[in-house]
Amino acid sequence: MPAIESITPWAPHPSARPATAFADDALHVSANGTRTCVGGWQIVYSGVEPGQAYAISCQATWPSGSSAPPLSLRDHLQCVAHWEVLPADQPRTNGPWAYLLPERIAPDRMRFANTLVAPPEATQLTIRYTFRWATEGAATWSLPEIAEVAMPAPRPPVKIAVVTGGHWDRQGPHTVAGNTAFYHQLCQAACQEAPDLILLPEVCLQWQVPGSVLDHALPLDAPEVNLFRQIARDHELYLGLGLFERDGDAVFNTLALLGPDGEVAGCYHKVHLAVLSESDSGVLPGETFPVVDTSLGRMGFNICMDTSAAESSRMVGLNGADFLLMPIMGDHRADRWDVGRPYYNEDRWRAIMRTHAMDNQLCMVVARNEAYGSCVIDRKGDILAWNEGTADYVTATVNLDDGYRTFADGCFREVNWVQRRPHLYGAFLDENNVGSLRNQHPAP
């Protein structure tokens, strides 16, 4: 079990050093009145066992009588674990490190915690407390609590099939019955690859069926849907089915996630409807970005037009998804940027989908009705599977325990999320904000 070897103040420069005091097993840090103030305490442990998992936690309080806790308390207090001894005047070295993840548990109190595995050859651990970016105020930290815990079980890889049919396989006229038979047959063929997850395109049961979508919408217990429930049940897999869903007096553009038991494991209603053609058709938009816990990992959803609103994939990422399932017809940003017959720009399409994956640290699973551009992209932005339009389906195996780290040897996923400063993002919630449109067409 690790034991404390030393407790010392740290600061990157004498002029930045905050005031520190250690009393009654509490570590106190106070602002020094300058805007360069940064520093605090570091606790060094010896007796670390390589490969052992440790649950580490501590708390920090903004004491009563000090300046009021700032809205950005997470900004001002930080806790990082380094698997080495750090010089007391250096912000970091090049060894492996990880955040203790922040959680505000009271208006004036933060908890920092994480479960970490000691890397090979690690024998020491430094827990560093940091107070920063404040000219006044103070914090009191508890000593860390460290416990040996069992190694987390590795998550098995996930095999994914994106099932679309080839681009040149579809000839009209289209009917709900014809679409159902077409995709049902493709799913049966893809099941020979033993996937864990199948994703079908947007509203695939009603795609290109003439007439109003209000006339062709189906409830989730319709016979056409039940055929795909049976596939999921027979092959013990998850299946993402796109359809116009009839729900009483409402119709939604829906992605239904069917589980291995044939039941609906999750249901997403498209939030951003395609402009004019869909948004004024009688289809009702959804209001949430659910993320569903499954045996394969946490799955979130976008549909088509959602992709052009950056908040859509961001909300799925913020809600903790491992996968973002996206049935889609196209993206207006990956098409021509002037008036005329549309065409598909592969370079921009790739860039859009890779950016969603990297920005939100999740695996993109994209099923395009036209087949080409359907893909699986891991959270590093690497394209694991790609359909040039010639394949009935493409498959990829995704390793969720990938261990990607930054050039500075931190966890890529942790850096992506912990570096955020949410208190600065108020414009995201301003319903009057239309971005640069207000510059182009000023209000009279």
PDB file of C-alpha atoms in Angstrom, residues 269-375:
ATOM      1  CA  HIS A 269     -36.295  11.373 -32.144  1.00  0.00           C
ATOM      2  CA  LYS A 270     -34.418  13.629 -34.557  1.00  0.00           C
ATOM      3  CA  VAL A 271     -33.973  17.034 -32.938  1.00  0.00           C
ATOM      4  CA  HIS A 272     -32.952  19.151 -35.959  1.00  0.00           C
ATOM      5  CA  LEU A 273     -35.341  18.418 -38.808  1.00  0.00           C
ATOM      6  CA  ALA A 274     -34.241  18.957 -42.413  1.00  0.00           C
ATOM      7  CA  VAL A 275     -35.135  22.540 -43.311  1.00  0.00           C
ATOM      8  CA  LEU A 276     -38.500  23.100 -44.998  1.00  0.00           C
ATOM      9  CA  SER A 277     -38.946  19.642 -46.550  1.00  0.00           C
ATOM     10  CA  GLU A 278     -39.095  17.883 -43.196  1.00  0.00           C
ATOM     11  CA  SER A 279     -39.450  20.665 -40.653  1.00  0.00           C
ATOM     12  CA  ASP A 280     -42.700  21.833 -42.270  1.00  0.00           C
ATOM     13  CA  SER A 281     -44.083  18.401 -43.141  1.00  0.00           C
ATOM     14  CA  GLY A 282     -45.961  17.605 -39.944  1.00  0.00           C
ATOM     15  CA  VAL A 283     -43.049  15.648 -38.453  1.00  0.00           C
ATOM     16  CA  LEU A 284     -42.431  16.587 -34.824  1.00  0.00           C
ATOM     17  CA  PRO A 285     -38.850  17.226 -33.623  1.00  0.00           C
ATOM     18  CA  GLY A 286     -37.368  15.495 -30.611  1.00  0.00           C
ATOM     19  CA  GLU A 287     -36.279  17.350 -27.477  1.00  0.00           C
ATOM     20  CA  THR A 288     -33.470  15.286 -25.942  1.00  0.00           C
ATOM     21  CA  PHE A 289     -30.194  13.534 -26.717  1.00  0.00           C
ATOM     22  CA  PRO A 290     -30.503  10.271 -24.779  1.00  0.00           C
ATOM     23  CA  VAL A 291     -27.573   7.937 -24.194  1.00  0.00           C
ATOM     24  CA  VAL A 292     -28.421   4.286 -23.593  1.00  0.00           C
ATOM     25  CA  ASP A 293     -26.438   1.851 -21.456  1.00  0.00           C
ATOM     26  CA  THR A 294     -25.934  -1.422 -23.313  1.00  0.00           C
ATOM     27  CA  SER A 295     -23.760  -4.497 -22.866  1.00  0.00           C
ATOM     28  CA  LEU A 296     -21.545  -3.096 -25.647  1.00  0.00           C
ATOM     29  CA  GLY A 297     -21.074   0.354 -24.144  1.00  0.00           C
ATOM     30  CA  ARG A 298     -23.014   3.613 -23.972  1.00  0.00           C
ATOM     31  CA  MET A 299     -24.792   4.536 -27.209  1.00  0.00           C
ATOM     32  CA  GLY A 300     -26.044   7.954 -28.293  1.00  0.00           C
ATOM     33  CA  PHE A 301     -27.728   9.072 -31.484  1.00  0.00           C
ATOM     34  CA  ASN A 302     -27.953  11.798 -34.131  1.00  0.00           C
ATOM     35  CA  ILE A 303     -29.895  11.725 -37.396  1.00  0.00           C
ATOM     36  CA  CYS A 304     -28.864  13.541 -40.581  1.00  0.00           C
ATOM     37  CA  MET A 305     -29.534  17.304 -40.112  1.00  0.00           C
ATOM     38  CA  ASP A 306     -28.415  16.984 -36.493  1.00  0.00           C
ATOM     39  CA  THR A 307     -24.858  16.709 -37.777  1.00  0.00           C
ATOM     40  CA  SER A 308     -24.782  20.350 -38.932  1.00  0.00           C
ATOM     41  CA  ALA A 309     -25.539  21.648 -35.429  1.00  0.00           C
ATOM     42  CA  ALA A 310     -22.326  21.108 -33.470  1.00  0.00           C
ATOM     43  CA  GLU A 311     -24.323  20.928 -30.245  1.00  0.00           C
ATOM     44  CA  SER A 312     -25.937  17.649 -31.364  1.00  0.00           C
ATOM     45  CA  SER A 313     -22.821  15.499 -31.247  1.00  0.00           C
ATOM     46  CA  ARG A 314     -21.496  17.538 -28.316  1.00  0.00           C
ATOM     47  CA  MET A 315     -24.561  16.715 -26.241  1.00  0.00           C
ATOM     48  CA  VAL A 316     -24.109  13.026 -27.001  1.00  0.00           C
ATOM     49  CA  GLY A 317     -20.474  13.288 -25.914  1.00  0.00           C
ATOM     50  CA  LEU A 318     -21.344  15.237 -22.768  1.00  0.00           C
ATOM     51  CA  ASN A 319     -23.926  12.583 -21.922  1.00  0.00           C
ATOM     52  CA  GLY A 320     -21.125  10.023 -21.806  1.00  0.00           C
ATOM     53  CA  ALA A 321     -21.494   8.018 -25.021  1.00  0.00           C
ATOM     54  CA  ASP A 322     -18.931   5.523 -26.314  1.00  0.00           C
ATOM     55  CA  PHE A 323     -20.707   5.362 -29.684  1.00  0.00           C
ATOM     56  CA  LEU A 324     -22.642   7.875 -31.744  1.00  0.00           C
ATOM     57  CA  LEU A 325     -24.984   6.103 -34.179  1.00  0.00           C
ATOM     58  CA  MET A 326     -25.856   8.361 -37.122  1.00  0.00           C
ATOM     59  CA  PRO A 327     -28.203   7.317 -39.936  1.00  0.00           C
ATOM     60  CA  ILE A 328     -27.937  10.064 -42.536  1.00  0.00           C
ATOM     61  CA  MET A 329     -28.865  10.976 -46.094  1.00  0.00           C
ATOM     62  CA  GLY A 330     -26.254  13.704 -46.425  1.00  0.00           C
ATOM     63  CA  ASP A 331     -24.673  16.829 -44.966  1.00  0.00           C
ATOM     64  CA  HIS A 332     -25.169  20.177 -46.697  1.00  0.00           C
ATOM     65  CA  ARG A 333     -21.612  21.166 -45.759  1.00  0.00           C
ATOM     66  CA  ALA A 334     -20.276  18.205 -47.758  1.00  0.00           C
ATOM     67  CA  ASP A 335     -22.113  19.291 -50.906  1.00  0.00           C
ATOM     68  CA  ARG A 336     -21.770  22.184 -53.347  1.00  0.00           C
ATOM     69  CA  TRP A 337     -21.711  25.694 -51.852  1.00  0.00           C
ATOM     70  CA  ASP A 338     -23.721  27.359 -54.600  1.00  0.00           C
ATOM     71  CA  VAL A 339     -27.015  26.830 -56.377  1.00  0.00           C
ATOM     72  CA  GLY A 340     -27.250  23.775 -58.603  1.00  0.00           C
ATOM     73  CA  ARG A 341     -27.534  20.031 -58.743  1.00  0.00           C
ATOM     74  CA  PRO A 342     -26.130  18.566 -55.515  1.00  0.00           C
ATOM     75  CA  TYR A 343     -23.000  16.466 -55.446  1.00  0.00           C
ATOM     76  CA  TYR A 344     -21.092  14.658 -52.716  1.00  0.00           C
ATOM     77  CA  ASN A 345     -17.716  16.004 -51.543  1.00  0.00           C
ATOM     78  CA  GLU A 346     -15.897  13.069 -49.956  1.00  0.00           C
ATOM     79  CA  ASP A 347     -13.068  15.118 -48.434  1.00  0.00           C
ATOM     80  CA  ARG A 348     -15.409  17.373 -46.514  1.00  0.00           C
ATOM     81  CA  TRP A 349     -17.593  14.418 -45.503  1.00  0.00           C
ATOM     82  CA  ARG A 350     -14.583  12.645 -44.011  1.00  0.00           C
ATOM     83  CA  ALA A 351     -13.492  15.809 -42.220  1.00  0.00           C
ATOM     84  CA  ILE A 352     -16.929  16.338 -40.663  1.00  0.00           C
ATOM     85  CA  MET A 353     -17.297  12.801 -39.366  1.00  0.00           C
ATOM     86  CA  ARG A 354     -13.713  12.558 -38.093  1.00  0.00           C
ATOM     87  CA  THR A 355     -14.146  15.866 -36.255  1.00  0.00           C
ATOM     88  CA  HIS A 356     -17.291  14.634 -34.500  1.00  0.00           C
ATOM     89  CA  ALA A 357     -15.364  11.568 -33.310  1.00  0.00           C
ATOM     90  CA  MET A 358     -12.315  13.463 -32.053  1.00  0.00           C
ATOM     91  CA  ASP A 359     -14.139  16.440 -30.523  1.00  0.00           C
ATOM     92  CA  ASN A 360     -16.447  14.200 -28.518  1.00  0.00           C
ATOM     93  CA  GLN A 361     -14.118  11.237 -27.920  1.00  0.00           C
ATOM     94  CA  LEU A 362     -16.481   8.589 -29.217  1.00  0.00           C
ATOM     95  CA  CYS A 363     -16.808   6.122 -32.074  1.00  0.00           C
ATOM     96  CA  MET A 364     -18.852   7.394 -35.027  1.00  0.00           C
ATOM     97  CA  VAL A 365     -21.059   4.800 -36.752  1.00  0.00           C
ATOM     98  CA  VAL A 366     -22.494   6.387 -39.891  1.00  0.00           C
ATOM     99  CA  ALA A 367     -25.043   4.761 -42.258  1.00  0.00           C
ATOM    100  CA  ARG A 368     -25.746   6.747 -45.422  1.00  0.00           C
ATOM    101  CA  ASN A 369     -28.782   5.951 -47.545  1.00  0.00           C
ATOM    102  CA  GLU A 370     -26.709   6.322 -50.722  1.00  0.00           C
ATOM    103  CA  ALA A 371     -24.115   3.892 -49.272  1.00  0.00           C
ATOM    104  CA  TYR A 372     -20.933   5.783 -50.149  1.00  0.00           C
ATOM    105  CA  GLY A 373     -19.424   7.530 -47.167  1.00  0.00           C
ATOM    106  CA  SER A 374     -20.936   5.076 -44.692  1.00  0.00           C
ATOM    107  CA  CYS A 375     -18.216   4.458 -42.150  1.00  0.00           C
TER     108      CYS A 375
END
